[in-house]
Coordinates of C-alpha atoms in Angstrom, one line a residue:
M1342 CA -18.5 142.2 -94.2
S1343 CA -22.1 142.8 -93.1
K1344 CA -21.3 146.4 -92.2
L1345 CA -19.5 147.1 -95.5
L1346 CA -21.6 145.2 -98.0
S1347 CA -25.3 144.9 -98.8
V1348 CA -25.1 141.0 -99.0
T1349 CA -23.5 138.6 -96.5
Y1350 CA -22.5 135.0 -96.6
G1351 CA -25.6 134.3 -94.4
D1352 CA -27.8 135.8 -97.1
V1353 CA -26.4 133.4 -99.7
V1354 CA -26.8 130.4 -97.4
R1355 CA -30.4 131.4 -96.7
A1356 CA -31.0 131.9 -100.5
A1357 CA -29.7 128.4 -101.1
A1358 CA -32.2 126.9 -98.6
A1359 CA -35.0 129.0 -100.1
I1360 CA -34.5 127.9 -103.7
R1361 CA -33.5 124.3 -103.1
G1362 CA -35.6 121.9 -105.2
A1363 CA -36.9 124.6 -107.4
V1364 CA -33.7 125.2 -109.4
I1365 CA -31.3 122.5 -110.7
E1366 CA -28.1 121.9 -108.9
T1367 CA -26.2 121.7 -112.2
R1368 CA -23.2 119.5 -113.0
F1369 CA -19.8 120.7 -112.0
E1370 CA -17.2 118.6 -113.8
Q1371 CA -13.5 118.7 -114.8
S1372 CA -12.8 119.1 -118.5
R1373 CA -9.8 116.9 -119.2
T1374 CA -9.5 118.2 -122.8
L1375 CA -9.7 121.9 -121.8
S1376 CA -7.3 121.3 -118.9
K1377 CA -4.7 119.8 -121.3
L1378 CA -5.2 122.7 -123.8
L1379 CA -4.9 125.4 -121.1
D1380 CA -2.2 123.8 -118.9
A1381 CA -4.5 124.1 -115.9
E1382 CA -7.1 122.1 -114.1
I1383 CA -10.4 123.4 -115.6
W1384 CA -13.8 122.7 -113.9
L1385 CA -17.0 123.7 -115.6
K1386 CA -20.3 124.7 -113.9
F1387 CA -23.0 123.9 -116.4
E1388 CA -25.6 126.7 -115.5
N1389 CA -26.6 126.6 -119.2
L1390 CA -28.5 123.4 -118.2
Q1391 CA -31.0 125.1 -115.9
F1392 CA -34.6 124.8 -117.1
T1393 CA -34.4 128.3 -118.7
A1394 CA -30.8 127.8 -119.7
S1395 CA -29.3 130.3 -117.3
Y1396 CA -28.2 130.9 -113.7
K1397 CA -30.5 133.9 -113.6
E1398 CA -33.3 131.7 -112.2
R1399 CA -31.5 131.6 -108.8
G1400 CA -31.6 135.3 -108.1
A1401 CA -35.0 135.8 -109.7
L1402 CA -36.6 133.1 -107.6
N1403 CA -35.0 134.3 -104.4
K1404 CA -36.3 137.8 -105.0
L1405 CA -39.8 136.5 -105.8
L1406 CA -39.9 134.4 -102.6
S1407 CA -39.1 137.5 -100.6
L1408 CA -42.2 139.4 -101.8
T1409 CA -45.2 140.1 -99.5
D1410 CA -48.6 138.6 -100.3
A1411 CA -49.7 142.1 -101.5
E1412 CA -46.7 142.4 -103.8
R1413 CA -47.3 138.9 -105.2
A1414 CA -51.0 139.7 -105.9
S1415 CA -50.1 143.0 -107.7
G1416 CA -47.5 141.4 -109.9
V1417 CA -43.9 142.1 -110.9
I1418 CA -42.0 143.8 -113.7
A1419 CA -38.5 143.1 -114.9
M1420 CA -36.1 144.4 -117.5
S1421 CA -33.7 142.0 -119.3
A1422 CA -32.1 141.1 -122.6
G1423 CA -33.4 137.6 -122.0
N1424 CA -32.0 135.4 -119.3
H1425 CA -33.2 137.3 -116.3
A1426 CA -36.5 137.8 -118.2
Q1427 CA -36.9 134.0 -118.6
G1428 CA -36.0 133.3 -115.0
V1429 CA -38.5 135.8 -113.6
A1430 CA -41.2 134.8 -116.1
Y1431 CA -40.8 131.0 -115.4
H1432 CA -40.8 131.2 -111.6
A1433 CA -43.4 133.9 -111.4
H1434 CA -45.8 131.7 -113.5
R1435 CA -44.9 128.7 -111.3
L1436 CA -45.7 130.8 -108.1
G1437 CA -48.9 132.3 -109.6
I1438 CA -47.4 135.9 -109.7
P1439 CA -48.4 138.1 -112.7
A1440 CA -45.2 139.1 -114.6
T1441 CA -44.5 141.8 -117.2
I1442 CA -41.1 141.8 -118.9
V1443 CA -39.5 144.7 -120.7
M1444 CA -36.9 143.8 -123.3
P1445 CA -34.8 146.0 -125.6
A1446 CA -35.9 146.1 -129.2
W1447 CA -32.8 144.2 -130.3
T1448 CA -33.2 141.2 -128.0
P1449 CA -32.7 137.9 -129.9
T1450 CA -35.9 136.3 -131.0
I1451 CA -35.3 133.0 -129.2
K1452 CA -35.1 134.9 -125.8
V1453 CA -38.3 136.9 -126.6
E1454 CA -40.3 133.8 -127.5
N1455 CA -39.0 131.7 -124.6
T1456 CA -40.0 134.5 -122.2
R1457 CA -43.5 134.6 -123.7
S1458 CA -43.8 130.9 -123.5
H1459 CA -43.4 131.1 -119.7
G1460 CA -46.6 133.1 -119.5
A1461 CA -45.3 136.7 -119.1
A1462 CA -46.4 139.8 -121.0
V1463 CA -43.5 141.0 -123.0
L1464 CA -42.9 144.7 -124.0
L1465 CA -40.2 145.5 -126.4
E1466 CA -38.9 149.0 -125.6
G1467 CA -35.7 151.0 -126.1
H1468 CA -32.4 150.6 -128.0
T1469 CA -30.3 149.9 -124.9
L1470 CA -30.7 148.1 -121.6
E1471 CA -30.8 151.4 -119.8
D1472 CA -33.6 152.7 -122.0
A1473 CA -35.6 149.5 -121.3
S1474 CA -34.8 149.8 -117.6
H1475 CA -36.1 153.4 -117.4
F1476 CA -39.3 152.4 -119.2
A1477 CA -39.8 149.4 -116.9
V1478 CA -39.4 151.5 -113.7
R1479 CA -41.9 154.1 -115.0
Y1480 CA -44.4 151.5 -116.2
G1481 CA -44.1 149.5 -113.0
A1482 CA -44.7 152.6 -110.9
E1483 CA -47.8 153.5 -112.9
H1484 CA -49.3 150.0 -112.6
G1485 CA -48.3 149.1 -109.1
L1486 CA -45.8 146.4 -110.0
T1487 CA -42.7 145.4 -108.0
F1488 CA -39.5 145.9 -110.0
V1489 CA -37.2 142.9 -110.0
H1490 CA -33.8 144.3 -110.9
P1491 CA -31.5 142.0 -112.9
F1492 CA -28.5 142.5 -110.7
N1493 CA -28.6 145.5 -108.3
D1494 CA -30.8 143.9 -105.7
P1495 CA -29.5 142.2 -102.5
A1496 CA -32.0 139.2 -102.8
V1497 CA -31.0 138.7 -106.5
I1498 CA -27.2 138.9 -105.6
A1499 CA -27.6 136.4 -102.8
G1500 CA -29.5 134.0 -105.1
Q1501 CA -26.7 134.2 -107.7
G1502 CA -24.1 133.5 -105.0
T1503 CA -25.5 130.0 -104.6
V1504 CA -23.6 129.0 -107.7
A1505 CA -20.3 129.4 -105.7
L1506 CA -21.7 127.4 -102.8
E1507 CA -22.4 124.4 -105.1
M1508 CA -19.0 124.7 -106.8
L1509 CA -17.0 124.8 -103.6
N1510 CA -19.1 122.2 -101.9
A1511 CA -18.2 119.8 -104.8
T1512 CA -14.6 120.9 -105.2
P1513 CA -13.3 122.7 -102.0
D1514 CA -9.8 123.1 -103.2
L1515 CA -10.5 125.4 -106.2
D1516 CA -8.0 128.2 -106.1
T1517 CA -9.6 130.5 -108.8
L1518 CA -13.0 131.4 -110.0
I1519 CA -13.4 133.1 -113.3
V1520 CA -16.8 134.7 -113.7
P1521 CA -18.5 136.9 -116.4
I1522 CA -19.5 140.4 -115.5
G1523 CA -22.5 142.3 -116.9
G1524 CA -24.2 144.3 -114.2
G1525 CA -22.2 142.3 -111.6
G1526 CA -24.9 140.3 -109.8
L1527 CA -23.3 136.9 -110.4
I1528 CA -19.8 137.7 -109.5
S1529 CA -20.9 139.8 -106.5
G1530 CA -22.9 136.9 -105.0
M1531 CA -20.2 134.4 -105.8
A1532 CA -17.4 136.5 -104.4
V1533 CA -19.3 137.0 -101.1
A1534 CA -19.8 133.2 -100.8
A1535 CA -16.3 132.1 -102.0
K1536 CA -14.3 134.6 -100.0
A1537 CA -16.2 133.6 -96.8
I1538 CA -15.4 129.9 -97.4
N1539 CA -11.8 130.5 -98.6
P1540 CA -10.4 134.0 -98.1
K1541 CA -7.4 133.0 -100.3
I1542 CA -9.4 132.1 -103.4
K1543 CA -8.9 134.3 -106.4
V1544 CA -12.1 135.7 -108.0
I1545 CA -11.5 137.1 -111.5
G1546 CA -14.2 138.9 -113.5
V1547 CA -14.5 139.0 -117.3
E1548 CA -16.1 141.7 -119.4
A1549 CA -16.5 141.9 -123.2
Q1550 CA -13.9 144.3 -124.5
L1551 CA -16.7 146.4 -126.0
Y1552 CA -18.4 146.8 -122.6
P1553 CA -15.8 147.5 -119.9
S1554 CA -18.3 149.3 -117.8
M1555 CA -17.5 147.7 -114.4
L1556 CA -13.7 147.9 -115.1
N1557 CA -14.2 151.6 -115.8
A1558 CA -16.2 152.1 -112.6
V1559 CA -13.8 150.1 -110.3
K1560 CA -10.5 151.2 -111.8
K1561 CA -11.6 154.8 -112.6
S1562 CA -10.7 154.3 -116.3
S1563 CA -12.6 155.7 -119.3
L1564 CA -12.4 153.0 -121.9
P1565 CA -15.2 153.3 -124.6
V1566 CA -18.4 151.4 -124.0
G1567 CA -20.7 150.2 -126.8
G1568 CA -21.0 148.2 -130.0
D1569 CA -22.4 144.9 -131.2
T1570 CA -21.1 142.0 -129.2
L1571 CA -21.7 138.3 -129.3
A1572 CA -21.9 138.5 -125.5
E1573 CA -25.1 140.6 -125.3
G1574 CA -26.0 139.1 -122.0
I1575 CA -23.1 141.1 -120.4
A1576 CA -23.5 144.2 -122.6
V1577 CA -24.3 146.5 -119.7
T1578 CA -23.3 150.2 -119.9
T1579 CA -24.1 151.2 -116.3
P1580 CA -23.2 148.7 -113.5
G1581 CA -25.0 148.6 -110.2
D1582 CA -23.8 150.5 -107.2
R1583 CA -24.3 147.5 -104.8
T1584 CA -22.5 145.2 -107.1
K1585 CA -19.7 147.7 -107.7
S1586 CA -19.1 148.0 -103.9
I1587 CA -18.8 144.2 -103.5
I1588 CA -16.6 143.9 -106.6
E1589 CA -14.3 146.6 -105.3
A1590 CA -14.0 144.8 -101.9
L1591 CA -13.8 141.2 -103.0
V1592 CA -12.9 140.7 -106.7
D1593 CA -9.2 140.4 -107.4
D1594 CA -9.1 141.5 -111.1
I1595 CA -11.2 142.2 -114.2
L1596 CA -10.1 141.0 -117.6
L1597 CA -11.4 142.1 -121.0
V1598 CA -12.0 139.6 -123.9
S1599 CA -12.2 140.2 -127.6
E1600 CA -15.0 139.1 -129.9
A1601 CA -12.7 136.6 -131.6
D1602 CA -11.9 134.9 -128.3
I1603 CA -15.6 134.8 -127.3
E1604 CA -16.4 133.2 -130.7
R1605 CA -13.6 130.7 -130.3
A1606 CA -14.7 129.8 -126.7
V1607 CA -18.3 129.2 -127.9
A1608 CA -17.0 126.9 -130.7
L1609 CA -14.7 125.0 -128.4
L1610 CA -17.4 124.3 -125.8
I1611 CA -19.6 122.8 -128.6
N1612 CA -16.7 120.8 -130.2
I1613 CA -15.1 119.6 -126.9
E1614 CA -17.9 119.5 -124.3
K1615 CA -20.8 119.1 -126.7
T1616 CA -22.7 121.9 -124.8
V1617 CA -24.3 125.0 -126.3
V1618 CA -23.2 128.2 -124.5
E1619 CA -24.1 131.8 -125.4
G1620 CA -21.4 134.5 -125.8
A1621 CA -21.7 135.7 -122.2
G1622 CA -21.5 132.2 -120.9
A1623 CA -18.3 131.5 -122.7
A1624 CA -16.6 134.7 -121.5
G1625 CA -14.6 132.9 -118.8
L1626 CA -13.2 130.4 -121.2
A1627 CA -12.4 133.2 -123.6
A1628 CA -10.3 135.0 -120.9
L1629 CA -8.3 131.8 -120.3
L1630 CA -7.7 131.4 -124.1
A1631 CA -6.3 134.9 -124.2
A1632 CA -4.2 134.8 -121.0
K1633 CA -3.7 131.1 -120.2
R1634 CA 0.0 131.7 -119.2
L1635 CA -1.3 133.8 -116.2
Y1636 CA -3.2 130.8 -114.8
K1637 CA -0.9 127.9 -115.6
D1638 CA -1.2 125.0 -113.1
R1639 CA -4.1 126.6 -111.2
K1640 CA -7.4 124.8 -110.3
I1641 CA -10.0 126.9 -111.9
G1642 CA -13.8 127.0 -111.8
L1643 CA -15.6 128.5 -114.8
V1644 CA -19.3 129.3 -114.9
L1645 CA -21.0 128.5 -118.2
C1646 CA -23.7 131.0 -117.1
G1647 CA -26.1 130.8 -120.1
G1648 CA -27.0 128.8 -123.2
N1649 CA -29.6 131.0 -124.9
I1650 CA -28.0 131.7 -128.3
D1651 CA -29.9 132.3 -131.6
T1652 CA -29.4 129.2 -133.8
R1653 CA -28.5 131.3 -136.9
L1654 CA -25.9 133.2 -134.9
L1655 CA -24.5 129.9 -133.5
A1656 CA -24.2 128.6 -137.1
S1657 CA -22.3 131.7 -138.1
V1658 CA -19.9 131.4 -135.1
L1659 CA -19.1 127.8 -135.9
T1660 CA -18.5 128.4 -139.6
R1661 CA -16.3 131.4 -138.8
E1662 CA -14.3 129.3 -136.4
M1663 CA -13.8 126.6 -139.1
A1664 CA -12.5 129.4 -141.4
R1665 CA -10.0 130.6 -138.7
E1666 CA -8.7 127.0 -138.3
G1667 CA -8.2 126.6 -142.0
R1668 CA -11.0 124.0 -142.2
L1669 CA -13.2 126.1 -144.4
S1670 CA -11.7 128.3 -147.1
R1671 CA -12.5 130.1 -150.3
L1672 CA -10.2 129.6 -153.2
S1673 CA -9.9 132.0 -156.2
I1674 CA -8.3 130.2 -159.2
D1675 CA -7.4 131.7 -162.6
L1676 CA -8.7 129.1 -165.1
P1677 CA -8.4 128.9 -168.9
D1678 CA -12.0 128.8 -170.2
R1679 CA -11.7 125.4 -171.9
P1680 CA -13.6 122.2 -171.5
G1681 CA -12.3 119.8 -168.8
Q1682 CA -10.6 122.5 -166.6
L1683 CA -13.2 122.3 -163.8
A1684 CA -12.9 118.5 -163.8
R1685 CA -9.1 118.7 -163.6
V1686 CA -9.2 121.2 -160.7
S1687 CA -11.9 119.0 -158.9
G1688 CA -9.7 116.0 -159.4
L1689 CA -6.7 117.7 -157.9
I1690 CA -8.7 118.8 -154.8
G1691 CA -10.5 115.5 -154.4
G1692 CA -7.2 113.6 -154.8
A1693 CA -5.8 115.6 -151.9
G1694 CA -8.7 114.5 -149.7
A1695 CA -10.5 117.8 -149.6
N1696 CA -14.2 118.4 -150.1
I1697 CA -15.7 121.0 -152.4
L1698 CA -18.8 122.7 -150.9
E1699 CA -19.5 125.5 -153.4
V1700 CA -18.5 126.3 -157.0
Y1701 CA -19.1 129.4 -159.1
H1702 CA -17.4 131.1 -162.1
Q1703 CA -16.8 134.8 -162.6
R1704 CA -16.3 135.8 -166.2
I1705 CA -17.4 139.5 -166.1
F1706 CA -16.3 141.2 -162.9
T1707 CA -12.7 140.0 -163.0
D1708 CA -9.3 141.0 -164.2
V1709 CA -8.5 137.7 -165.9
P1710 CA -8.2 137.7 -169.7
A1711 CA -11.3 137.4 -171.9
K1712 CA -10.4 133.8 -172.7
G1713 CA -10.1 133.0 -169.1
T1714 CA -12.4 132.8 -166.0
E1715 CA -12.1 133.2 -162.3
L1716 CA -13.1 130.0 -160.5
N1717 CA -14.3 130.4 -157.0
L1718 CA -14.5 127.4 -154.7
V1719 CA -15.4 126.9 -151.0
I1720 CA -13.6 123.9 -149.8
E1721 CA -13.4 121.9 -146.5
T1722 CA -10.1 120.6 -145.2
R1723 CA -9.0 118.9 -142.0
D1724 CA -6.8 121.7 -140.8
R1725 CA -4.4 124.5 -142.0
A1726 CA -1.7 122.0 -142.9
H1727 CA -4.1 120.1 -145.1
L1728 CA -5.2 123.3 -146.7
E1729 CA -1.6 124.2 -147.6
Q1730 CA -1.3 120.7 -149.1
V1731 CA -4.3 121.3 -151.3
V1732 CA -3.0 124.7 -152.5
S1733 CA 0.4 123.3 -153.2
G1734 CA -1.1 120.6 -155.4
L1735 CA -3.1 123.1 -157.4
K1736 CA 0.0 125.3 -157.9
A1737 CA 2.0 122.3 -159.0
G1738 CA -0.7 121.6 -161.5
G1739 CA -0.1 125.0 -163.0
Y1740 CA -2.9 127.1 -161.5
A1741 CA -2.6 130.5 -159.8
V1742 CA -4.4 130.2 -156.5
L1743 CA -5.5 132.9 -154.0
V1744 CA -6.9 131.7 -150.6
K1745 CA -9.5 133.9 -149.0
G1746 CA -11.4 133.5 -145.8
S1747 CA -8.9 131.1 -144.2
G1748 CA -8.4 133.2 -141.1
S1749 CA -4.9 134.4 -141.9
G1750 CA -5.0 135.8 -145.4
A1751 CA -3.7 134.2 -148.6
L1752 CA -1.4 131.3 -148.5

């Protein structure tokens, strides 16, 4: 392997020794509920519980520890949408190394502010990761700063591979690892370590359907790349050449996941595991939700690789998932414009055990007769069956009801 690839198992073992005590050896636990749901034995690596809420600390620290005294004194520069930025900023500050971080202009506010809070200078430049990267390289060269690449660096890859060492040390008989892919640093390092420990283990990569850049590179396909994804942490248009060569040699397959499956995975991890995971961190679970029949009865390790998600976006994901499940719905009801009608409708809904969250009338922009009104309600129900019960009760009471926003059209 050492002749073929830029990172060896020995590199990963040395990285583990170097960073020990400075990063958290995060929990690795079986999820009984997810295991039952997915007909497999599901183990979760909670890298979202690192101090900066991401595995990225591992590779960043290993790289920083490899610098010469002169490089440390001059300082470092990094480019990242957030997690690598925070890892570099935090450990550079801890080690007394000046750090400048370049982030794309669209980076979520929480990641920008968290990076600044670790003492780094933050520059917002470019509309894509590639734009930001080009700027960072130029700026670093002009100011004598060492560039800390987010994924295409042997020291960074080796540091990320320590995740697999911890997983397989805790549970040696795992037969499958499912790992998110952005630039490929995490899966590359993990594949090097895992295949050295157990050559028969399956290593499966996951990319957002909107950003199949590594799949295109490895399988010589030409799927479109780009768009707004919940998994911005893996929204990479150009993967690394070092990571590509490792993935070609050691990764067994690459799966693509839809935005809906990523949203569902984020919501499930909050509702079931009570843990906050960003879109990229939930990609592995999203892949299993979409293709669980392919992994039935396997013993699977998933990496929850990051937990930095904007709170407003998280709220949106959770409410959208409630709508998909039929727990949150909007009803449009044709109502005679007479006293007592709203109370009667409320009584029917409350009597069925549902909760009314919002109420408003529409008398002008509607097709109902002039003596009528369109009543719009947002209601909360236990599940889709309960929603159907509520709608049936309203129809039995003589009302025409249209359900909107329930996740599957009108009932």
